[in-house]
Short mmCIF file of C-alpha atoms and ligand atoms in Angstrom, two decimals:
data_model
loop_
_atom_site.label_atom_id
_atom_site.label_comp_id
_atom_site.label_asym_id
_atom_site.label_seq_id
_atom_site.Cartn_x
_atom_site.Cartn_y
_atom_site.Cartn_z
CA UNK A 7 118.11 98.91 120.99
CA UNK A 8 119.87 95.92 120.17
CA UNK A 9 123.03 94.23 118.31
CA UNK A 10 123.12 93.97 114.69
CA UNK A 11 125.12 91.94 112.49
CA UNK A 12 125.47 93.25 109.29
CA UNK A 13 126.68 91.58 105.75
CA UNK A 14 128.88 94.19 103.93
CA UNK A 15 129.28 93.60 100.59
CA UNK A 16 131.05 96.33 98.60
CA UNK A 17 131.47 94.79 95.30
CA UNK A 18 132.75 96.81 92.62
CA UNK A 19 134.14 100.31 91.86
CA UNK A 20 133.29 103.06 94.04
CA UNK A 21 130.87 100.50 95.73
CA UNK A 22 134.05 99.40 97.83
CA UNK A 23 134.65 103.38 98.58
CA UNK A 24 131.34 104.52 99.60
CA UNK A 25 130.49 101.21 101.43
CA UNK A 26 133.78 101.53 103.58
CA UNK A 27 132.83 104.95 104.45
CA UNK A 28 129.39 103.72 105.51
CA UNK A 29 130.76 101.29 107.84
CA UNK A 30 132.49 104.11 109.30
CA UNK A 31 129.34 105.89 109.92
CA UNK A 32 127.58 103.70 111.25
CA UNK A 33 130.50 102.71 113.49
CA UNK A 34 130.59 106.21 114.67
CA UNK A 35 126.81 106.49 115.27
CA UNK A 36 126.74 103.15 117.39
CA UNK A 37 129.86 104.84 119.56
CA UNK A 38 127.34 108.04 119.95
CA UNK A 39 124.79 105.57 121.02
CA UNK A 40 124.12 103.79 124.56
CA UNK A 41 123.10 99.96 123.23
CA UNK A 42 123.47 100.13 119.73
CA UNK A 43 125.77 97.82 118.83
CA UNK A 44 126.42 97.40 114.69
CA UNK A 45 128.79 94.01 113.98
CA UNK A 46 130.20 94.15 109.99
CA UNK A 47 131.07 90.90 107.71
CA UNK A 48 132.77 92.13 104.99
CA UNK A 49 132.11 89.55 102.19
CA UNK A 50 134.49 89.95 99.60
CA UNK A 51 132.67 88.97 96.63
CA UNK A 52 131.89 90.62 92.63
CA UNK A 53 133.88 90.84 89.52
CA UNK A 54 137.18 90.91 91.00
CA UNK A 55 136.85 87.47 92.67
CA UNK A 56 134.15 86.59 89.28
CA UNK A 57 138.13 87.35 87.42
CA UNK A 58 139.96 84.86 89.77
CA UNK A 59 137.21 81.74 90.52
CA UNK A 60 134.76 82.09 87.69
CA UNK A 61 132.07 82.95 90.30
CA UNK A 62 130.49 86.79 91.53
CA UNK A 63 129.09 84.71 94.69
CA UNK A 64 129.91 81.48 96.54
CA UNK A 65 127.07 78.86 95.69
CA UNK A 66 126.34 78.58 99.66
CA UNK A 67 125.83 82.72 99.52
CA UNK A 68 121.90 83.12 100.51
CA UNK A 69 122.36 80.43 103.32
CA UNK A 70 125.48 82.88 104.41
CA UNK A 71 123.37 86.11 104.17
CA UNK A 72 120.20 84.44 105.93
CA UNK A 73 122.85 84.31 108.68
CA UNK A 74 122.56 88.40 109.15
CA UNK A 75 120.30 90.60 110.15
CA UNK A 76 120.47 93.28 106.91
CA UNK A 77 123.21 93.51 103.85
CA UNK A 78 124.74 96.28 102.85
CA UNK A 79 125.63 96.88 99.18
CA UNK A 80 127.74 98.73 97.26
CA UNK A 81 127.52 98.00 93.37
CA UNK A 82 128.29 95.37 91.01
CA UNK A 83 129.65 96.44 87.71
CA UNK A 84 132.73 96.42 86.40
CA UNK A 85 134.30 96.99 82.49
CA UNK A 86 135.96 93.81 82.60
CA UNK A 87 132.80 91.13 82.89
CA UNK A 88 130.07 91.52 80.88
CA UNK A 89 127.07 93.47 82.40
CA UNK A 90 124.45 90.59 82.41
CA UNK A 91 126.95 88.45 84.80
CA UNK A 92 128.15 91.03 87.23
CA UNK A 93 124.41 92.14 87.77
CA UNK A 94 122.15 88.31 87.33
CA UNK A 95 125.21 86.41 89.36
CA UNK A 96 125.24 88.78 92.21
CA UNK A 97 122.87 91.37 93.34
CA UNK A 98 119.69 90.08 91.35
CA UNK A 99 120.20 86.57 92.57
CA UNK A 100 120.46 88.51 95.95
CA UNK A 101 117.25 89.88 95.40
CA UNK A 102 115.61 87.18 93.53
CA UNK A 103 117.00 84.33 96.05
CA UNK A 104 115.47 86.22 99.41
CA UNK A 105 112.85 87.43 97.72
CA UNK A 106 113.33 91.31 97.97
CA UNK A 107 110.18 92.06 96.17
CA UNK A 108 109.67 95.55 97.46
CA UNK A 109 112.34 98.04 96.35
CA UNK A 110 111.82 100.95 97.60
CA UNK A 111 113.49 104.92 96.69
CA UNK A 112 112.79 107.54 98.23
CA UNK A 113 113.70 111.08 96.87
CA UNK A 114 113.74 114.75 98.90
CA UNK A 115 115.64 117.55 98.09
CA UNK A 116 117.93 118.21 100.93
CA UNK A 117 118.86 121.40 102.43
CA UNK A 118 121.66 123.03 100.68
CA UNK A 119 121.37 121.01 97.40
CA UNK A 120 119.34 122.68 94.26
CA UNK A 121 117.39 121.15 91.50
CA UNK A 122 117.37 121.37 88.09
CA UNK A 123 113.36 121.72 88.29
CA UNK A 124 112.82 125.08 88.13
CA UNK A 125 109.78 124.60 90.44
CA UNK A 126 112.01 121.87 92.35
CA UNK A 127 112.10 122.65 95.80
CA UNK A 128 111.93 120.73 99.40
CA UNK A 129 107.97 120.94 99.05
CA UNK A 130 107.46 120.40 95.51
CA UNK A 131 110.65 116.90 96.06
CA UNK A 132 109.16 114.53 98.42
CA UNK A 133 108.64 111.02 96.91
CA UNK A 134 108.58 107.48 97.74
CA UNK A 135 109.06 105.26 94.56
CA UNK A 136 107.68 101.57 94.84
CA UNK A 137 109.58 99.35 92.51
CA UNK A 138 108.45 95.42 91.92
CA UNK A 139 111.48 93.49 92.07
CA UNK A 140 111.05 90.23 91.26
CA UNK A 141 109.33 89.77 88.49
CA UNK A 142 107.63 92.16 85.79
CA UNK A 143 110.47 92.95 82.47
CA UNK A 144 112.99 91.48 84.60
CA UNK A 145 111.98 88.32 85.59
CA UNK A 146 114.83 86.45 83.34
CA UNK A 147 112.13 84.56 81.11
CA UNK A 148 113.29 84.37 77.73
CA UNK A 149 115.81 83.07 75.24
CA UNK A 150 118.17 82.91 72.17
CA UNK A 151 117.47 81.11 69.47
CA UNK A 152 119.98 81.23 65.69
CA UNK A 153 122.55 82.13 67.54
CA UNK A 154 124.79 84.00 65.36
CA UNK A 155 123.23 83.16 62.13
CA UNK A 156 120.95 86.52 60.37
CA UNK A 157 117.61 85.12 61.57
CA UNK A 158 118.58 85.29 65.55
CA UNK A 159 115.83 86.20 67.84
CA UNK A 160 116.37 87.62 71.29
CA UNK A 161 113.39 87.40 73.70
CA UNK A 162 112.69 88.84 77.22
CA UNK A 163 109.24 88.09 78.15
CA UNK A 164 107.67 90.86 80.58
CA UNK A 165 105.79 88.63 83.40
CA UNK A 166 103.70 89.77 86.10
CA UNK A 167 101.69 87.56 88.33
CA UNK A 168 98.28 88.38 89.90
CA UNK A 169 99.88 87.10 93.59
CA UNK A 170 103.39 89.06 92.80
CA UNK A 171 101.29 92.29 91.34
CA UNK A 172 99.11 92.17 94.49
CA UNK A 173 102.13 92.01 97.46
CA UNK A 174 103.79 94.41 95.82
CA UNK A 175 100.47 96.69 95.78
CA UNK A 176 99.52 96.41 99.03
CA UNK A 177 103.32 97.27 100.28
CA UNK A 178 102.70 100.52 98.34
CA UNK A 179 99.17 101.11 99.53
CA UNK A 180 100.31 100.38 102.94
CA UNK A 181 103.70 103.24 102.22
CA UNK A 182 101.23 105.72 101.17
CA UNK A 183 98.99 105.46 104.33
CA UNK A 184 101.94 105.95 106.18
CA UNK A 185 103.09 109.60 104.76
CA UNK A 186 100.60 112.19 105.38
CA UNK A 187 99.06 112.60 102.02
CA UNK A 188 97.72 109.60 101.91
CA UNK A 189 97.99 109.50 98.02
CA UNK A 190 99.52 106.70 95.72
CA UNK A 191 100.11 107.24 91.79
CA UNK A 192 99.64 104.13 89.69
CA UNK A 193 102.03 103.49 87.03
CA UNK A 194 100.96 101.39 83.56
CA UNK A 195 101.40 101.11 80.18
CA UNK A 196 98.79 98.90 79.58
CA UNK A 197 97.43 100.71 76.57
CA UNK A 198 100.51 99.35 74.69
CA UNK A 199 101.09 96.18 75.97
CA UNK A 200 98.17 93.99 76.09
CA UNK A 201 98.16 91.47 78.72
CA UNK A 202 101.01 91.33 81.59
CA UNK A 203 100.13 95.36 81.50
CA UNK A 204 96.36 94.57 81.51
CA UNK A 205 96.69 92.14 85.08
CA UNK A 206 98.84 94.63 86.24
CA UNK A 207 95.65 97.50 86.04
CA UNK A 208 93.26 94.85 86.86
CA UNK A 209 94.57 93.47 90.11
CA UNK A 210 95.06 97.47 91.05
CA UNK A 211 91.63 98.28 90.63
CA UNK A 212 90.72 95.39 93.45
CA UNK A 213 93.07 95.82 95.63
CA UNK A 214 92.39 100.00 95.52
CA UNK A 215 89.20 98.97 97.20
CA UNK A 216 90.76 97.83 100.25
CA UNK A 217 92.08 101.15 100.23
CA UNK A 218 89.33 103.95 100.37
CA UNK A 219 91.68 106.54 102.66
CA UNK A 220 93.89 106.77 99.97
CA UNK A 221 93.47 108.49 97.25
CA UNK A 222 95.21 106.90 94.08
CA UNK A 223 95.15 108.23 90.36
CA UNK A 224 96.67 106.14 87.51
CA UNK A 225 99.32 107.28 84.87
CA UNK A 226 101.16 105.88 81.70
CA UNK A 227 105.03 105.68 82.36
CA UNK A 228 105.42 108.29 79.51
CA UNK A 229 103.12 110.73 80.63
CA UNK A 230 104.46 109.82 84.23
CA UNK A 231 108.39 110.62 83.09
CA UNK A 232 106.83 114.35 82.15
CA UNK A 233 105.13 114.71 85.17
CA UNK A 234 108.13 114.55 87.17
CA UNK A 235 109.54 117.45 85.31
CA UNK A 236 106.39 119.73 84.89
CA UNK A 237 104.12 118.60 88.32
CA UNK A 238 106.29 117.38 90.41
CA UNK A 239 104.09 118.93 93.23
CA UNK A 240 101.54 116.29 92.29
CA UNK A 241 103.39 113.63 92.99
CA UNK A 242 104.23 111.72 96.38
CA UNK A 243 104.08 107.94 96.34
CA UNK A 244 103.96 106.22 93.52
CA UNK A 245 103.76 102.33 92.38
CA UNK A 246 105.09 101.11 88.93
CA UNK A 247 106.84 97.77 87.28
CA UNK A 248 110.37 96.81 87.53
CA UNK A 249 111.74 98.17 84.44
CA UNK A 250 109.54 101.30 84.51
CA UNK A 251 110.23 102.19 88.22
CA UNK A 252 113.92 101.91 87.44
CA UNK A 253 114.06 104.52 85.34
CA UNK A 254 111.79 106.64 86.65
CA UNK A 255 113.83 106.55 90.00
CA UNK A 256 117.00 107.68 88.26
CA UNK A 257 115.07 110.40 87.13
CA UNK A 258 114.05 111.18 90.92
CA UNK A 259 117.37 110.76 92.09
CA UNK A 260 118.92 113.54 89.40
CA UNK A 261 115.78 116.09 89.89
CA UNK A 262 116.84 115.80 93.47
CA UNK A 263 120.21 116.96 92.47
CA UNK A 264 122.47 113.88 92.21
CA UNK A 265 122.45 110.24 91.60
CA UNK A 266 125.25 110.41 94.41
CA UNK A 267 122.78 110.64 96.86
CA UNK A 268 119.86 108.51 96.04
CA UNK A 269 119.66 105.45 98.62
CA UNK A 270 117.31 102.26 97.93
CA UNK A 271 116.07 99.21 100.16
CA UNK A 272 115.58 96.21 98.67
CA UNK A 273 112.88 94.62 101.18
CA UNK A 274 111.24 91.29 102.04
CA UNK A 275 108.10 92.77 103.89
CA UNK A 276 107.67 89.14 105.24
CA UNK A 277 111.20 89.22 107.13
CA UNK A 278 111.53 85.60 106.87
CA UNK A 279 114.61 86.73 104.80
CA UNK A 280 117.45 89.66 105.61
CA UNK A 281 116.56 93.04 103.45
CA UNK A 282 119.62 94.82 101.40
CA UNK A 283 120.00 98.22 101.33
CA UNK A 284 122.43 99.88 98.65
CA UNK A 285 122.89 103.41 96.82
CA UNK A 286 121.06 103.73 93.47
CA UNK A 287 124.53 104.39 91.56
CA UNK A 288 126.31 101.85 89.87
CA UNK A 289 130.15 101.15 90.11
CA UNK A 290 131.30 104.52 88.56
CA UNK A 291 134.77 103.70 87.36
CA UNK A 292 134.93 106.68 85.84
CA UNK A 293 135.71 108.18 89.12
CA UNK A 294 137.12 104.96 91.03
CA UNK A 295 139.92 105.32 93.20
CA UNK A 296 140.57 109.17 93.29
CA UNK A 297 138.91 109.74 96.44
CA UNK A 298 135.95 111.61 94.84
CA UNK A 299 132.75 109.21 94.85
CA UNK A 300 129.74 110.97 96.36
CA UNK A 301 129.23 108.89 100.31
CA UNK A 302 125.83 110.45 100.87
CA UNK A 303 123.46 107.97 99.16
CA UNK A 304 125.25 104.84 100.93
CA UNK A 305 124.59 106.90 104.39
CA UNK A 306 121.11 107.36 103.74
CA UNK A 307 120.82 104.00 102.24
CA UNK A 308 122.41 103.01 105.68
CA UNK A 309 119.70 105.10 107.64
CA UNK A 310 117.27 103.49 105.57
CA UNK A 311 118.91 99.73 107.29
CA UNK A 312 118.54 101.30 110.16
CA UNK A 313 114.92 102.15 110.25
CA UNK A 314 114.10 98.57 109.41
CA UNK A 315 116.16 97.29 111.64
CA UNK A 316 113.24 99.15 113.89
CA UNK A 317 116.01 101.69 115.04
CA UNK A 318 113.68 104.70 113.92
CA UNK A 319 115.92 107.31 116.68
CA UNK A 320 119.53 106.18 115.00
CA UNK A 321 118.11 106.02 111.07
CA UNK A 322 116.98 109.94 111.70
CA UNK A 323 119.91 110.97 113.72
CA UNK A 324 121.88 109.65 110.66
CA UNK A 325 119.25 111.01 108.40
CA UNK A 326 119.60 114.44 110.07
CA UNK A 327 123.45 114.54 109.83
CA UNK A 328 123.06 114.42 106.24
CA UNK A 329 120.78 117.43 106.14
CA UNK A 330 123.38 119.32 108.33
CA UNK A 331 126.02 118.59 105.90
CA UNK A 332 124.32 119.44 102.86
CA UNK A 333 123.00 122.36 104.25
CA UNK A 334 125.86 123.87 105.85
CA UNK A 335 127.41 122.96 102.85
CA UNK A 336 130.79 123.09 103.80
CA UNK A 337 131.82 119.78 103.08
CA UNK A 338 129.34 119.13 99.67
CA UNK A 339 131.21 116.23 97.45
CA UNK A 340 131.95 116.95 94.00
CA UNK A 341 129.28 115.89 92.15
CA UNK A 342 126.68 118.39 94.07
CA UNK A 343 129.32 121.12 92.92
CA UNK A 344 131.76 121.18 96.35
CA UNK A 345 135.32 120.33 96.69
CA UNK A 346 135.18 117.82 99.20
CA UNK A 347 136.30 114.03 98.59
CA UNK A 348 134.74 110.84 100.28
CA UNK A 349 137.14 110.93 103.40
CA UNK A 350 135.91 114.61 103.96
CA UNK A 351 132.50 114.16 103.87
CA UNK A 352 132.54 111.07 105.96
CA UNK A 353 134.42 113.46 108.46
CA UNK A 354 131.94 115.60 107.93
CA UNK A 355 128.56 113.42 108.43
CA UNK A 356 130.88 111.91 111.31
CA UNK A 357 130.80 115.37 113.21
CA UNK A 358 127.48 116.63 112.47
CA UNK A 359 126.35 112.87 114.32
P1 ATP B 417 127.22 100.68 86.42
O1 ATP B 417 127.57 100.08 85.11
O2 ATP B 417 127.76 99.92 87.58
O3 ATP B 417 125.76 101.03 86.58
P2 ATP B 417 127.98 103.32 85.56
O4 ATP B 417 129.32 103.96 85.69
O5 ATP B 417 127.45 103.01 84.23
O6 ATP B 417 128.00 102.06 86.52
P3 ATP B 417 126.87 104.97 87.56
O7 ATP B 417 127.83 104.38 88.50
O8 ATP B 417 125.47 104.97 87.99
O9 ATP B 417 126.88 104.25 86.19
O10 ATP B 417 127.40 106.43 87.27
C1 ATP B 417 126.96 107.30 86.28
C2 ATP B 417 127.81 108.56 86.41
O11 ATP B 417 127.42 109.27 87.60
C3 ATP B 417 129.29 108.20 86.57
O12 ATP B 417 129.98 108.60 85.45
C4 ATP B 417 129.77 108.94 87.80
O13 ATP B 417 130.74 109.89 87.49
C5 ATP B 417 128.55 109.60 88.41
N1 ATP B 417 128.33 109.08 89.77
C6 ATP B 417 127.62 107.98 90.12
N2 ATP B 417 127.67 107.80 91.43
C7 ATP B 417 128.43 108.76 91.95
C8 ATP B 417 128.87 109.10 93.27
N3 ATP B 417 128.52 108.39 94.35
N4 ATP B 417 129.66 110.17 93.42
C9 ATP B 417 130.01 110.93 92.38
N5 ATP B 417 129.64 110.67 91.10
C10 ATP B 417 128.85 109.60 90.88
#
């Protein structure tokens, strides 16, 4: 048990809703709680201030977040700055600058909810998606060249390193030992692309060795995006590139009924830096400000803080208050077919804690 302080930064859209309603949570639970004690810095930074000062983040930001023990996003998104800004200027150089390399998703079906699988049930649901985050189709290499003239190239170059490919292995290997069927899907597409693809396989087949208790089996990211859909039984952690894991997580996250739920951890395994934990949906303006957005994944993306944080009791109490919501189902948002709005169902989670 211990104190926490915590970097809030809600960003854009219904990130500012859902994280404000996570604050309240966890408030709550550290009230319920003899020695937990959660401290909050809400850091007001994305597009709006990006709009006022030209900048999503102060340039002294990753000295001020290596000041707390965890952050806690919302989203960054928003209609009026271009995409590539409100995501590279904030929560990748987040990630990139403390070296988050492990982003990890994990996807259940909760009581209550239903699946679109029509084999999709709590047994058949139960996955841990390993993401590498730092490098891989995102790593930023690339250029423009001919700018506006009919010969311009665009180029993103796909890079994977053997050190980056093999910490971000071993975090997976070492994820699978820990749930109890010891198994680990590898995720390629090296029969397309012919070198960063080819490292990728190779430094998986030596670091598998280090790993004979777990049993691993290795899949193309096409065949892998079916398999969700027609095995999903098969399936329980799985390891895959940055730009493949991405989408197969939103995948994960609506087979499990909602992106609304889905929670993520972006980690630095090392702790030399603070890990940032954030729901998988983006800023949703669609639905911003009418009281709607879906709380649920920023709860469990709290829980997920928690557990890190080496608070294992608090992250399942939390955990479990979200499974008695969902399966009382009295109090189910919107977007998992209730009537209840973000107020509600923090009310709700509040209760059941
Ligand atoms: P961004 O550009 O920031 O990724 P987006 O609006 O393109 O944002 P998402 O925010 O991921 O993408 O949302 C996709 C759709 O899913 C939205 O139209 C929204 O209605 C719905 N959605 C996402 N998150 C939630 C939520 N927490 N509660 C309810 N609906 C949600």
């Amino acid at each position: 048990m211990g104190t926490y302080r915590i970097a809030a930064i809600p960003g854009d859209g219904i990130g500012k809703e859902v994280i404000a309603a996570g604050c309240r949570v966890l408030e709550h639970l550290a009230q319920q709680k003899n020695g937990l004690s959660i401290e909050f810095k809400t850091l007001p930074w994305g597009s709006d201030q990006y709009l006022e000062t030209g900048e999503m983040m102060p340039n002294d930001a990753l000295d001020t977040l290596r000041g707390f023990d965890a952050i806690f996003f919302g989203s960054a998104g928003d209609p009026r700055v271009p995409d590539h800004i409100s995501l590279w200027k904030l929560r990748l150089a987040i990630c990139q600058g403390l070296d988050q390399y492990a982003n990890i998703r994990p996807t259940k079906l909760l009581p209550g909810l239903s699946s679109p699988l029509k084999n999709g049930t709590s047994e058949t649901i139960d996955w841990f998606i390993v993401r590498e985050n730092s490098e891989g189709e995102y790593s930023g290499a690339g250029g423009r060249v001919h700018q506006d003239l009919s010969n311009e190239v665009g180029l993103d170059v796909s890079v994977i390193t053997r050190s980056g490919a093999e910490r971000i292995q071993r975090f997976a290997f070492d994820i699978a030992r820990s749930r109890p069927r010891k198994k680990l899907t590898f995720v390629t597409k090296s029969n397309a692309q012919r070198h960063a693809m080819v490292l990728w396989d190779e430094v998986f087949e030596k670091t598998s060795a280090d790993y004979p208790d777990i049993k691993t089996d290795r899949v193309l990211v096409d065949a892998m995006a079916a398999r969700f859909v027609t095995d999903p039984e098969s399936i329980d952690t799985v390891i895959a590139t940055n730009l493949h894991a991405d989408v197969l997580s939103d995948l994960a996250a609506a087979l499990s009924g909602s992106l609304g739920l889905a929670p993520t951890g972006n980690i630095n395994p090392e702790r030399e830096n603070p890990s940032m934990f954030e729901p998988i949906h983006g800023s949703a303006f669609d639905i911003m400000g009418h009281g709607t957005a879906n709380p649920l994944g920023s709860f469990w993306s709290a829980s997920l803080m928690l557990d890190h944080l080496g608070e294992h009791e608090a992250a399942t109490l939390l955990f479990r208050a979200i499974e008695t919501v969902t399966g009382d189902g009295s109090a189910l948002p919107r977007d998992l077919g209730g009537q209840a709005g973000t107020d509600e169902v923090t009310e709700a989670v509040c209760k059941a804690l």
